[in-house]
């Protein structure tokens, strides 16, 4: 009912037979469900669990229309009262469950101890109900938070705070959802429900939302006190605090100027109200103070909670990274002493080496991205150099050790190499135009050490992968900016790296092992091969986008030759069995289709074994999902078009690869274009596929027909002769002729011919497949 009505219509449904609206009934029903959950919270999958989820979905449907907005002017006062009463009971239920779970070791408490992400959907529904009565629910949350915080302080040293801490954890998550939306990649706005209420508040420090936010920020500040931190701020509670600060800061901390300006279209009162709310933490008010506080709290979580991966992940990936995504925040961030203390600790102290390697990568990326807030490009570059010098210096010194091969296998050395590689990768992935040169210098200084480490760790697949991933991200961020001389250096290094990779047979997996691995998780064993393919793809981008002042050929560099040589090295390592793993398969065919479309002439330079291997992989790809099939069709089009144009110009084209031959047993083998024409026609006529592939199929089929006209006529005749119905045979003959009649098997493959052929192919397939299905 909720999905096919508006909120007002839904509420009116009951009023013709009852003195109250449907919203009141909905609230009463859910209150009874919540009460049952409170009294039977230890049971699993009771009726009340199911009922709660259904009722929450109903509330969400009513309160969140398709356009994502909510008009509080149309919610009747009775509905607002019902929502406020329901939310109060929900909070009571959540706090009681949190308190009860504090000392529970039973498995049924797992639901209550769920991670923040796992509870997100349910809490989002709670937030919609709270926002429907925001003028009541915000003061409620403020009162509850103040009471719990006061309870902690009063019982300090006398009572066990565990239950209260669990309640505060729950309150932080609920409040974070009520006050702010996730954003989903964009700068989130203050929810409409909050903007439309408290219109009579004219002073910032009297605004109920500001009071609530201020109380939570003051509570979070207590974590900086070592004594308070040891007494109350467990890793679990700190997770909730960091999560809240990350979500809250994206909306309220130093909001961009354009957000405030958008209020100019509102009435004067609404504009003033929005200004009162956003003034709390704008740039010229408390914004810098709160930003500084957030950085200090972040440093505390990274240093004082070693081994707490979830907490450190929230700090690095959500909170800190969220701050540097906003240029207006970065401008103030790089002026704070606390930020430079964090950067200095990262660059020059051993403390942060205890972080998980992936978190070190994220932190390196975040610190480098903040350089966008520097006043000049020169300052940005110097900041990046200061930040990355320790990485490059340590790596160079390590590679120059005379006993490197003896100590390389020691766990602490492997950890050091892994951490430095991840830090370098994080910095490389943050490349921007103003920091590009500094990051190029960073990578250039470790090129030879990387090769030495690849040699030493050739049997350590994890380390090999980390080294390759840095090279991939560095090349990907740098290649389009490099001048011809620098490009020649990078390309030469990549070639040496690939040759080293090949010479030690790194990535070579026996078929007996690979054929036994079938799950997506097992593909991670081959991620180094994926990294090599991505490296080749990054080099290709130089021919598509190039900001250098002179052509790269000026220094004797030819990107396509390098990439084809790379393919020559890598393809023997990629068996058809390995292509059964989706990630590797997609990377391989993306690169292959690009090369055969843009540089098909280079295929003739591959040796026979490599050429045959590539053709076999294309044949395999034609039986995969639509995305892979599309890439294979593009590759076939590139091959066939190249051959036809070359033959038309009197050249050899694909040479003996395109013509039939007798194998060592004396059996005749078709040329590759004949095979592709036969298999493509069979695919189009007799197999199921997405209609989205018809265009790509037409692009591949036309040059194949032009190259193999006699075979096309033969296959058409065989198809006609296989049918017994005379009328059908006639209609099939006409359909086959119409497929190429408007093209007249043109001597050029221009765009109009392709468009006509696409249309004819679609009509042909519709008609012929219809005939074949009937019989």
XYZ file of C-alpha atoms in Angstrom:
775
model
C 0.000 0.000 0.000
C 2.818 2.387 0.865
C 4.486 1.908 -2.516
C 1.408 3.029 -4.502
C 0.278 5.968 -2.368
C 1.650 9.215 -1.030
C 2.163 9.736 2.667
C -0.995 11.869 3.009
C -3.160 9.425 1.061
C -1.782 6.539 3.100
C -2.628 8.324 6.360
C -6.188 9.056 5.164
C -6.932 5.409 4.315
C -8.080 4.599 7.846
C -9.800 7.834 8.795
C -13.101 6.918 7.139
C -13.646 4.123 9.680
C -11.402 5.135 12.595
C -10.777 8.342 14.550
C -7.040 8.127 13.820
C -4.846 7.920 10.715
C -2.928 5.011 9.228
C 0.385 6.479 10.422
C -0.820 6.155 14.015
C -1.739 2.525 13.361
C 1.643 1.910 11.751
C 3.375 3.454 14.768
C 1.275 1.434 17.222
C 1.978 -1.810 15.375
C 5.697 -1.203 15.347
C 5.709 -0.180 19.014
C 4.213 -3.555 19.891
C 6.830 -5.282 17.744
C 9.637 -3.323 19.440
C 8.253 -4.213 22.882
C 8.256 -7.884 21.937
C 11.854 -7.599 20.738
C 12.863 -5.984 24.027
C 11.336 -8.803 26.059
C 12.604 -11.611 23.796
C 15.851 -10.186 22.448
C 17.830 -13.392 23.013
C 15.718 -15.468 20.614
C 16.697 -15.798 16.982
C 14.510 -15.055 13.983
C 11.259 -14.561 15.912
C 8.150 -13.226 14.191
C 8.945 -9.790 15.616
C 12.245 -9.625 13.697
C 10.443 -10.191 10.429
C 7.626 -7.819 11.373
C 10.098 -5.085 12.342
C 11.884 -5.301 9.004
C 8.608 -5.167 7.045
C 7.343 -2.201 9.050
C 10.682 -0.398 8.682
C 10.479 -0.878 4.917
C 6.982 0.621 5.004
C 8.159 3.680 6.946
C 11.112 4.133 4.578
C 8.863 3.900 1.522
C 6.511 6.552 2.919
C 9.202 8.936 4.126
C 11.618 8.656 1.185
C 9.869 9.389 -2.149
C 11.486 8.479 -5.457
C 13.124 11.904 -5.804
C 14.952 11.326 -2.517
C 13.389 14.330 -0.791
C 10.932 14.564 2.058
C 8.352 17.313 2.409
C 7.701 17.821 6.097
C 4.975 20.330 5.417
C 2.644 17.520 4.329
C 3.162 15.262 7.357
C 0.104 15.684 9.574
C 0.688 16.628 13.200
C -0.756 13.284 14.278
C 1.839 11.547 12.094
C 4.671 13.640 13.593
C 3.520 12.706 17.088
C 3.340 9.022 16.116
C 6.874 9.137 14.628
C 8.359 10.830 17.701
C 6.736 8.300 20.049
C 7.979 5.404 17.902
C 11.536 6.761 17.663
C 11.739 7.210 21.417
C 10.784 3.552 21.885
C 13.285 2.499 19.183
C 16.110 4.304 20.975
C 15.057 2.794 24.288
C 15.085 -0.644 22.665
C 18.520 -0.134 21.097
C 20.032 1.145 24.340
C 18.543 -1.702 26.346
C 19.882 -4.222 23.803
C 23.310 -2.549 23.876
C 23.377 -2.629 27.672
C 22.285 -6.274 27.769
C 24.975 -7.271 25.279
C 27.803 -5.735 27.302
C 28.591 -8.917 29.244
C 27.017 -11.490 26.962
C 29.186 -14.252 25.522
C 26.346 -16.062 23.791
C 26.261 -16.436 20.032
C 22.877 -14.734 19.847
C 24.585 -11.522 20.919
C 26.458 -11.455 17.590
C 23.547 -9.621 16.005
C 23.744 -6.869 18.621
C 27.517 -6.650 18.239
C 27.280 -6.292 14.467
C 29.669 -3.972 12.691
C 28.710 -0.447 11.737
C 28.307 -1.396 8.073
C 26.030 -4.327 8.901
C 23.648 -2.069 10.847
C 23.643 0.729 8.301
C 20.376 -0.118 6.532
C 18.399 -0.488 9.753
C 19.823 2.704 11.241
C 19.054 4.609 8.039
C 15.399 3.634 8.423
C 15.473 4.758 12.051
C 16.892 8.099 10.894
C 13.983 8.710 8.512
C 11.516 8.180 11.352
C 13.529 10.523 13.579
C 13.639 13.227 10.910
C 9.863 13.108 10.547
C 9.730 14.530 14.092
C 13.136 16.204 14.209
C 12.061 18.984 16.572
C 11.394 16.310 19.217
C 14.015 13.675 18.419
C 17.103 15.933 18.366
C 16.483 17.235 21.918
C 15.812 13.610 22.954
C 19.183 12.471 21.606
C 20.927 15.425 23.242
C 19.379 14.610 26.632
C 20.224 10.909 26.398
C 23.806 11.569 25.329
C 24.333 14.068 28.137
C 22.874 11.643 30.684
C 25.117 8.776 29.582
C 28.220 10.974 29.542
C 27.406 12.309 32.996
C 26.852 8.753 34.222
C 30.341 7.820 33.066
C 31.939 10.693 34.927
C 29.954 10.129 38.122
C 30.779 6.428 38.253
C 34.421 6.897 37.403
C 36.506 4.619 39.591
C 33.480 3.193 41.411
C 31.441 1.242 38.858
C 31.984 -0.797 35.700
C 31.353 1.547 32.725
C 30.949 -1.233 30.113
C 27.162 -1.002 29.835
C 27.197 2.779 29.542
C 29.944 2.628 26.926
C 27.864 0.219 24.826
C 24.923 2.596 25.103
C 27.095 5.506 23.986
C 28.320 3.398 21.061
C 24.735 2.793 19.984
C 23.758 6.443 20.472
C 26.672 7.625 18.312
C 25.604 5.432 15.413
C 21.950 6.435 15.657
C 22.794 10.144 15.944
C 25.224 10.010 13.025
C 22.501 8.622 10.764
C 19.945 11.192 11.951
C 22.207 14.222 11.452
C 23.899 13.358 8.145
C 23.558 11.257 5.008
C 26.294 9.078 3.581
C 26.967 11.236 0.525
C 27.820 8.391 -1.882
C 30.688 10.147 -3.620
C 29.231 13.654 -3.557
C 29.371 16.362 -0.911
C 26.313 15.611 1.224
C 23.929 18.405 2.191
C 22.261 19.023 5.515
C 19.106 16.847 5.425
C 15.972 18.767 4.391
C 14.235 17.693 7.588
C 16.836 19.526 9.687
C 16.833 22.601 7.462
C 13.047 22.950 7.640
C 12.827 22.902 11.449
C 13.979 25.199 14.258
C 13.231 28.224 12.080
C 12.797 30.472 15.125
C 16.398 29.906 16.328
C 18.480 33.015 15.611
C 21.700 32.248 17.540
C 24.084 29.501 16.465
C 24.917 28.280 19.960
C 21.199 27.894 20.750
C 20.427 25.707 17.741
C 19.417 22.191 18.967
C 21.468 20.475 16.250
C 24.528 22.557 17.130
C 24.085 21.707 20.814
C 23.906 17.976 19.984
C 26.954 18.113 17.699
C 28.908 20.145 20.239
C 28.231 17.669 23.024
C 29.498 14.757 20.910
C 32.610 16.660 19.822
C 33.398 17.534 23.450
C 32.954 13.890 24.362
C 35.304 12.821 21.542
C 37.868 15.352 22.776
C 38.079 13.483 26.081
C 39.802 10.629 24.236
C 42.927 12.811 23.996
C 43.332 12.600 27.773
C 45.482 9.485 28.444
C 43.747 8.775 31.743
C 40.239 9.120 30.271
C 41.302 7.091 27.241
C 42.511 4.233 29.399
C 39.345 4.313 31.501
C 36.605 4.662 28.912
C 37.673 4.843 25.278
C 37.867 1.255 24.124
C 38.747 0.468 20.492
C 35.061 -0.324 19.858
C 33.886 3.053 21.188
C 36.614 4.837 19.227
C 35.335 3.149 16.068
C 31.948 4.777 16.629
C 33.559 8.159 17.340
C 35.742 8.057 14.212
C 32.801 6.874 12.111
C 30.628 9.702 13.467
C 33.306 12.355 12.839
C 33.836 11.094 9.284
C 30.122 11.188 8.450
C 29.436 14.428 10.317
C 32.431 16.379 8.978
C 31.474 15.690 5.353
C 28.256 17.670 5.907
C 28.891 20.242 8.642
C 32.638 20.927 8.776
C 33.599 23.944 6.638
C 30.741 23.549 4.152
C 31.654 24.802 0.651
C 30.599 28.339 -0.184
C 28.259 27.207 -2.956
C 26.152 25.273 -0.436
C 25.491 28.452 1.499
C 24.805 30.385 -1.692
C 22.150 27.863 -2.722
C 20.046 29.210 0.106
C 19.620 32.504 -1.795
C 16.619 31.057 -3.632
C 14.877 30.320 -0.318
C 12.861 32.821 1.616
C 14.729 35.200 3.909
C 13.860 33.302 7.087
C 14.991 29.952 5.692
C 18.196 31.520 4.379
C 18.984 32.994 7.788
C 18.189 29.687 9.518
C 20.538 27.770 7.239
C 23.287 30.306 7.883
C 22.789 29.958 11.655
C 23.219 26.182 11.391
C 26.212 26.161 9.019
C 28.017 28.936 10.901
C 28.828 26.465 13.678
C 31.847 24.961 11.934
C 32.474 27.247 8.994
C 35.956 28.433 8.119
C 35.770 31.665 10.141
C 34.117 30.213 13.219
C 34.853 26.921 14.998
C 35.807 25.052 11.824
C 39.593 25.292 12.213
C 39.446 24.359 15.889
C 37.309 21.284 15.209
C 39.481 20.313 12.222
C 42.575 20.483 14.422
C 40.814 18.397 17.044
C 39.887 15.766 14.472
C 43.526 15.460 13.367
C 44.687 15.041 16.979
C 42.050 12.360 17.580
C 43.107 10.605 14.357
C 46.746 10.566 15.430
C 45.682 9.107 18.755
C 43.800 6.242 17.121
C 46.720 5.457 14.818
C 49.369 5.510 17.549
C 47.592 4.515 20.773
C 45.558 1.603 19.434
C 48.127 -0.694 17.738
C 46.708 -3.724 16.002
C 43.128 -2.376 15.861
C 42.652 -2.775 12.123
C 38.977 -1.801 11.951
C 39.604 1.393 13.899
C 42.656 2.289 11.840
C 40.811 1.501 8.604
C 38.022 3.919 9.553
C 40.590 6.568 10.446
C 42.666 6.235 7.267
C 40.069 5.368 4.640
C 36.997 7.230 5.904
C 37.917 10.139 8.153
C 41.280 11.442 6.906
C 40.723 10.558 3.267
C 37.303 12.197 3.402
C 38.873 15.460 4.580
C 41.402 15.755 1.740
C 38.763 15.101 -0.925
C 37.534 18.653 -0.303
C 39.783 21.449 -1.569
C 38.347 24.071 0.793
C 39.268 21.854 3.764
C 42.761 21.077 2.399
C 43.591 24.793 2.334
C 43.217 24.941 6.114
C 44.465 21.433 6.761
C 47.982 22.151 5.513
C 48.189 25.207 7.783
C 47.684 23.155 10.947
C 50.654 22.119 13.079
C 48.809 18.897 13.879
C 48.767 17.947 10.189
C 52.514 18.483 9.882
C 53.018 16.485 13.070
C 51.128 13.621 11.424
C 53.136 13.983 8.197
C 56.408 14.109 10.156
C 55.478 11.031 12.187
C 54.671 9.213 8.964
C 57.881 10.283 7.222
C 60.491 10.168 9.966
C 59.303 7.982 12.832
C 58.915 4.223 13.137
C 55.622 4.407 15.051
C 53.295 4.252 12.074
C 55.115 1.277 10.565
C 52.966 -0.814 12.890
C 49.934 0.016 10.733
C 48.560 -2.553 8.335
C 50.326 -2.149 4.970
C 47.085 -1.237 3.179
C 46.399 1.466 5.769
C 49.893 2.851 5.234
C 49.115 3.055 1.529
C 45.885 4.937 2.244
C 47.617 7.307 4.656
C 50.395 8.030 2.138
C 47.803 8.798 -0.524
C 45.895 11.084 1.858
C 48.985 13.008 2.934
C 50.070 13.560 -0.680
C 46.572 14.606 -1.781
C 46.561 17.320 0.874
C 49.295 19.075 -1.137
C 46.505 20.504 -3.294
C 45.843 22.939 -0.443
C 49.308 24.520 -0.662
C 49.438 28.090 -1.920
C 51.948 27.455 -4.725
C 52.934 24.490 -6.915
C 56.492 24.844 -5.625
C 55.298 24.435 -2.041
C 53.256 21.394 -3.024
C 56.243 19.753 -4.694
C 58.541 20.415 -1.759
C 55.961 19.042 0.660
C 55.700 15.824 -1.375
C 59.491 15.503 -1.566
C 59.792 15.897 2.214
C 57.080 13.318 2.695
C 58.509 10.690 0.333
C 62.260 11.068 0.874
C 62.238 8.534 3.684
C 60.600 5.909 1.470
C 63.060 6.234 -1.378
C 66.117 6.595 0.885
C 65.241 3.472 2.871
C 64.595 1.460 -0.271
C 67.854 2.571 -1.919
C 69.858 1.810 1.224
C 68.251 -1.596 1.557
C 68.955 -2.535 -2.067
C 72.600 -1.459 -1.684
C 73.276 -3.754 1.252
C 76.004 -6.193 0.369
C 74.276 -8.979 2.276
C 70.822 -8.288 0.859
C 70.328 -11.839 -0.429
C 71.181 -13.221 2.996
C 68.884 -10.966 5.005
C 66.064 -10.562 2.461
C 64.075 -13.509 3.796
C 64.053 -12.228 7.360
C 60.468 -11.324 8.426
C 61.390 -7.794 9.480
C 63.039 -7.093 6.111
C 60.066 -8.494 4.180
C 57.773 -6.323 6.320
C 59.933 -3.260 5.650
C 59.915 -3.834 1.875
C 56.167 -4.447 1.913
C 55.438 -1.292 3.889
C 57.708 0.884 1.755
C 56.148 -0.513 -1.439
C 52.650 0.214 -0.169
C 53.636 3.738 0.866
C 55.182 4.398 -2.545
C 52.061 3.049 -4.213
C 49.829 5.286 -2.094
C 51.868 8.353 -2.989
C 51.904 7.398 -6.683
C 48.124 6.960 -6.780
C 47.718 10.564 -5.548
C 49.424 12.077 -8.616
C 47.993 15.444 -9.646
C 49.369 17.970 -12.155
C 50.966 20.174 -9.487
C 52.676 17.227 -7.743
C 53.417 15.127 -10.835
C 57.079 16.069 -11.153
C 57.835 15.396 -7.480
C 56.196 11.960 -7.707
C 58.070 11.221 -10.947
C 61.332 11.986 -9.136
C 60.236 9.710 -6.299
C 59.699 6.788 -8.677
C 62.768 7.503 -10.801
C 65.046 7.335 -7.744
C 64.014 3.738 -6.989
C 63.935 2.195 -10.484
C 67.156 0.230 -10.090
C 66.417 -0.804 -6.482
C 63.050 -2.148 -7.667
C 64.748 -4.366 -10.237
C 67.175 -5.643 -7.615
C 64.333 -6.419 -5.219
C 62.392 -8.192 -7.974
C 65.444 -10.374 -8.517
C 65.857 -11.119 -4.809
C 62.177 -11.799 -4.110
C 61.402 -13.719 -7.308
C 59.970 -16.593 -5.260
C 57.972 -14.386 -2.869
C 54.765 -13.799 -4.829
C 53.357 -11.365 -2.239
C 56.375 -9.069 -2.424
C 56.524 -9.347 -6.225
C 52.914 -8.249 -6.429
C 53.464 -5.226 -4.169
C 56.453 -4.096 -6.228
C 54.496 -4.530 -9.468
C 51.472 -2.654 -8.090
C 53.652 0.354 -7.269
C 55.091 0.361 -10.793
C 51.587 0.066 -12.306
C 50.175 2.972 -10.268
C 53.270 5.113 -10.810
C 53.290 4.598 -14.587
C 49.528 5.061 -14.791
C 49.703 8.424 -13.023
C 52.812 9.671 -14.837
C 52.774 8.433 -18.417
C 50.558 11.074 -20.048
C 52.610 13.964 -18.565
C 56.100 12.727 -19.406
C 58.285 14.337 -22.023
C 59.874 12.155 -24.711
C 63.160 11.684 -22.806
C 61.381 10.737 -19.582
C 59.047 8.415 -21.487
C 62.039 6.616 -22.970
C 63.415 6.071 -19.445
C 60.113 4.717 -18.133
C 59.543 2.470 -21.137
C 63.086 1.127 -20.923
C 62.595 0.342 -17.248
C 59.288 -1.411 -17.946
C 60.963 -3.575 -20.570
C 63.719 -4.609 -18.152
C 61.095 -5.338 -15.521
C 59.068 -7.508 -17.917
C 62.147 -9.362 -19.100
C 63.128 -10.034 -15.492
C 59.607 -11.200 -14.743
C 59.745 -13.565 -17.708
C 63.281 -14.841 -17.165
C 62.449 -16.149 -13.702
C 59.171 -17.563 -14.931
C 57.364 -15.534 -12.275
C 53.648 -16.120 -12.564
C 53.996 -19.454 -14.356
C 51.381 -21.750 -12.841
C 51.086 -25.414 -13.661
C 47.828 -26.445 -15.292
C 47.294 -29.136 -12.663
C 47.150 -26.443 -9.991
C 45.230 -23.802 -11.911
C 42.595 -26.247 -13.087
C 41.769 -27.125 -9.499
C 41.089 -23.522 -8.520
C 37.640 -22.322 -9.416
C 36.523 -19.660 -6.978
C 36.835 -15.911 -7.298
C 39.067 -15.835 -4.233
C 41.609 -18.049 -5.976
C 42.143 -15.453 -8.695
C 44.131 -13.432 -6.165
C 46.919 -15.975 -6.624
C 47.374 -14.569 -10.116
C 47.102 -10.886 -9.292
C 50.719 -10.280 -10.300
C 49.800 -11.303 -13.861
C 46.925 -8.861 -13.730
C 49.335 -6.166 -12.594
C 51.585 -6.823 -15.609
C 48.602 -6.543 -17.966
C 47.547 -3.298 -16.303
C 51.087 -1.980 -16.700
C 50.948 -2.638 -20.440
C 47.536 -0.962 -20.609
C 48.918 2.102 -18.807
C 51.721 2.365 -21.363
C 49.096 2.235 -24.128
C 47.395 5.333 -22.724
C 50.388 7.427 -23.851
C 49.256 7.033 -27.458
C 45.727 8.136 -26.549
C 46.467 11.138 -24.296
C 49.868 12.815 -24.398
C 50.772 16.219 -22.920
C 54.450 16.152 -23.906
C 55.886 18.895 -26.108
C 57.513 16.538 -28.641
C 56.658 13.104 -30.051
C 58.066 10.163 -28.140
C 59.583 8.807 -31.354
C 62.131 11.632 -31.066
C 64.008 9.464 -28.566
C 63.524 6.221 -30.448
C 60.610 5.038 -28.338
C 57.683 3.171 -29.869
C 54.957 2.389 -27.367
C 53.155 -0.190 -29.493
C 56.343 -2.181 -30.071
C 57.024 -2.212 -26.348
C 53.489 -3.345 -25.515
C 53.550 -6.081 -28.147
C 56.870 -7.263 -26.792
C 55.275 -7.260 -23.376
C 52.420 -9.364 -24.743
C 54.985 -11.694 -26.242
C 56.475 -12.130 -22.775
C 53.240 -12.412 -20.823
C 50.940 -14.464 -23.061
C 52.809 -17.771 -22.523
C 52.142 -17.321 -18.798
C 48.392 -16.923 -19.306
C 46.828 -20.282 -20.051
C 43.241 -20.737 -21.172
C 42.549 -22.222 -17.749
C 43.701 -19.015 -16.077
C 41.335 -17.021 -18.273
C 38.468 -18.723 -16.468
C 39.037 -16.237 -13.654
C 36.994 -13.086 -14.360
C 39.390 -10.325 -13.262
C 42.372 -11.692 -15.142
C 40.182 -12.443 -18.159
C 38.825 -8.891 -18.359
C 42.245 -7.260 -18.053
C 43.711 -9.559 -20.707
C 41.003 -9.055 -23.326
C 40.754 -5.315 -22.671
C 44.429 -4.956 -23.529
C 44.269 -7.396 -26.442
C 41.261 -5.762 -28.092
C 42.870 -2.335 -27.779
C 46.100 -3.484 -29.380
C 44.443 -5.365 -32.240
C 42.128 -2.439 -32.964
C 44.754 0.308 -32.815
C 47.964 -1.502 -33.857
C 46.905 -4.650 -35.750
C 50.010 -4.487 -37.952
C 52.189 -5.414 -34.988
C 50.520 -8.834 -34.697
C 52.582 -10.041 -37.653
C 55.767 -9.435 -35.655
C 54.843 -12.048 -33.052
C 56.343 -15.491 -33.459
C 54.084 -18.338 -34.546
C 53.621 -19.762 -31.069
C 52.567 -16.429 -29.559
C 50.238 -15.727 -32.498
C 48.518 -19.109 -32.192
C 48.185 -18.632 -28.439
C 46.431 -15.277 -28.895
C 44.029 -16.742 -31.464
C 43.163 -19.610 -29.091
C 42.432 -17.177 -26.302
C 40.107 -15.181 -28.597
C 38.269 -18.386 -29.480
C 37.904 -19.067 -25.766
C 36.678 -15.517 -25.120
C 33.840 -15.869 -27.639
C 32.166 -18.335 -25.270
C 32.346 -16.092 -22.197
C 30.008 -13.380 -20.884
C 28.817 -10.454 -22.998
C 31.559 -8.026 -21.947
C 34.349 -10.435 -22.913
C 32.590 -11.442 -26.148
C 32.328 -7.761 -27.097
C 36.083 -7.288 -26.544
C 36.833 -10.387 -28.658
C 34.599 -9.143 -31.470
C 36.489 -5.859 -31.468
C 39.760 -7.782 -31.672
C 38.486 -9.869 -34.600
C 37.327 -6.738 -36.384
C 40.814 -5.254 -36.009
C 42.474 -8.354 -37.452
C 40.053 -8.799 -40.363
C 39.986 -5.107 -41.306
C 43.771 -4.930 -41.264
C 44.085 -8.009 -43.476
C 41.486 -6.835 -46.000
C 42.954 -3.345 -46.330
C 46.463 -4.751 -46.662
C 45.425 -7.234 -49.352
C 43.546 -4.509 -51.216
C 46.753 -2.474 -51.248
C 48.773 -5.410 -52.564
C 50.416 -6.255 -49.245
C 50.538 -9.652 -47.493
C 48.316 -8.721 -44.545
C 48.303 -11.565 -42.039
C 50.168 -13.710 -44.533
C 50.140 -17.460 -43.961
C 48.073 -17.019 -40.785
C 45.061 -16.094 -42.923
C 45.385 -18.957 -45.406
C 44.736 -22.655 -44.891
C 47.583 -25.129 -44.393
C 48.293 -28.793 -43.743
C 49.457 -29.698 -40.279
C 52.138 -32.269 -39.415
C 49.554 -35.084 -39.733
C 48.569 -34.034 -43.238
C 45.159 -32.706 -42.241
C 44.027 -29.407 -43.734
C 43.609 -26.556 -41.240
C 41.555 -23.478 -42.008
C 43.051 -20.012 -41.792
C 42.109 -17.937 -38.761
C 39.715 -15.622 -40.640
C 37.819 -18.593 -42.050
C 37.533 -20.066 -38.571
C 36.267 -16.806 -37.149
C 33.709 -16.358 -39.953
C 32.381 -19.867 -39.449
C 32.230 -19.597 -35.632
C 30.742 -16.100 -35.698
C 27.918 -17.063 -38.074
C 27.172 -20.118 -35.938
C 27.159 -17.944 -32.834
C 24.791 -15.392 -34.356
C 22.339 -17.907 -35.798
C 22.206 -20.706 -33.252
C 23.301 -19.417 -29.848
C 21.683 -17.171 -27.256
C 23.314 -13.777 -26.732
C 22.501 -10.220 -25.746
C 21.120 -8.015 -28.524
C 23.673 -5.426 -27.375
C 26.297 -7.524 -29.164
C 24.729 -7.174 -32.621
C 26.578 -3.938 -33.379
C 29.975 -5.355 -32.418
C 29.186 -8.565 -34.296
C 28.369 -6.580 -37.443
C 31.633 -4.644 -37.152
C 33.524 -7.946 -37.060
C 31.387 -9.819 -39.589
C 31.610 -7.377 -42.500
C 35.432 -7.452 -42.917
C 35.340 -11.235 -42.397
C 32.853 -11.579 -45.262
C 34.963 -9.254 -47.409
C 38.061 -11.379 -46.699
C 36.338 -14.773 -47.139
C 33.606 -14.211 -49.741
C 33.692 -17.736 -51.135
C 33.405 -19.312 -47.698
C 30.493 -16.987 -46.857
C 28.665 -18.102 -50.017
C 29.442 -21.756 -49.212
C 28.164 -21.495 -45.632
C 25.020 -19.745 -46.862
C 24.400 -22.498 -49.430
C 24.906 -25.214 -46.814
C 22.402 -23.550 -44.535
C 19.844 -23.244 -47.337
C 20.307 -26.833 -48.512
C 19.873 -28.134 -44.974
C 16.255 -26.911 -44.969
C 13.487 -29.043 -46.473
C 10.710 -26.440 -46.606
C 10.725 -24.783 -50.085
C 9.160 -21.522 -48.921
C 11.570 -21.275 -46.048
C 14.554 -21.985 -48.338
C 13.466 -19.146 -50.629
C 13.035 -16.722 -47.764
C 16.402 -17.768 -46.315
C 18.077 -17.199 -49.688
C 16.627 -13.688 -49.893
C 17.665 -12.929 -46.334
C 21.260 -14.018 -46.928
C 21.465 -11.968 -50.121
C 19.981 -8.889 -48.488
C 22.611 -9.040 -45.762
C 25.331 -7.863 -48.166
C 23.396 -6.452 -51.118
C 23.465 -2.794 -50.051
C 27.166 -3.012 -49.339
C 27.940 -4.771 -52.616
C 30.935 -6.123 -50.712
C 32.429 -2.660 -50.939
C 36.157 -2.243 -51.370
C 36.286 0.190 -48.458
C 35.270 -0.238 -44.844
C 33.846 3.261 -44.354
C 31.357 4.270 -41.695
C 28.224 4.385 -43.927
C 28.829 0.783 -44.994
C 29.095 -0.277 -41.382
C 25.842 1.470 -40.514
C 23.996 -0.175 -43.400
C 25.480 -3.521 -42.542
C 24.488 -3.209 -38.885
C 20.894 -2.512 -39.898
C 20.829 -5.361 -42.389
C 22.414 -7.767 -39.896
C 19.788 -6.925 -37.283
C 16.990 -7.558 -39.813
C 18.689 -10.752 -40.995
C 19.062 -12.154 -37.506
C 15.501 -11.267 -36.564
C 14.109 -13.012 -39.650
C 16.389 -16.056 -39.853
C 16.474 -16.811 -36.125
C 12.689 -16.617 -36.190
C 12.594 -19.178 -39.029
C 15.033 -21.484 -37.255
C 13.126 -21.360 -33.986
C 9.898 -22.342 -35.732
C 11.443 -25.463 -37.213
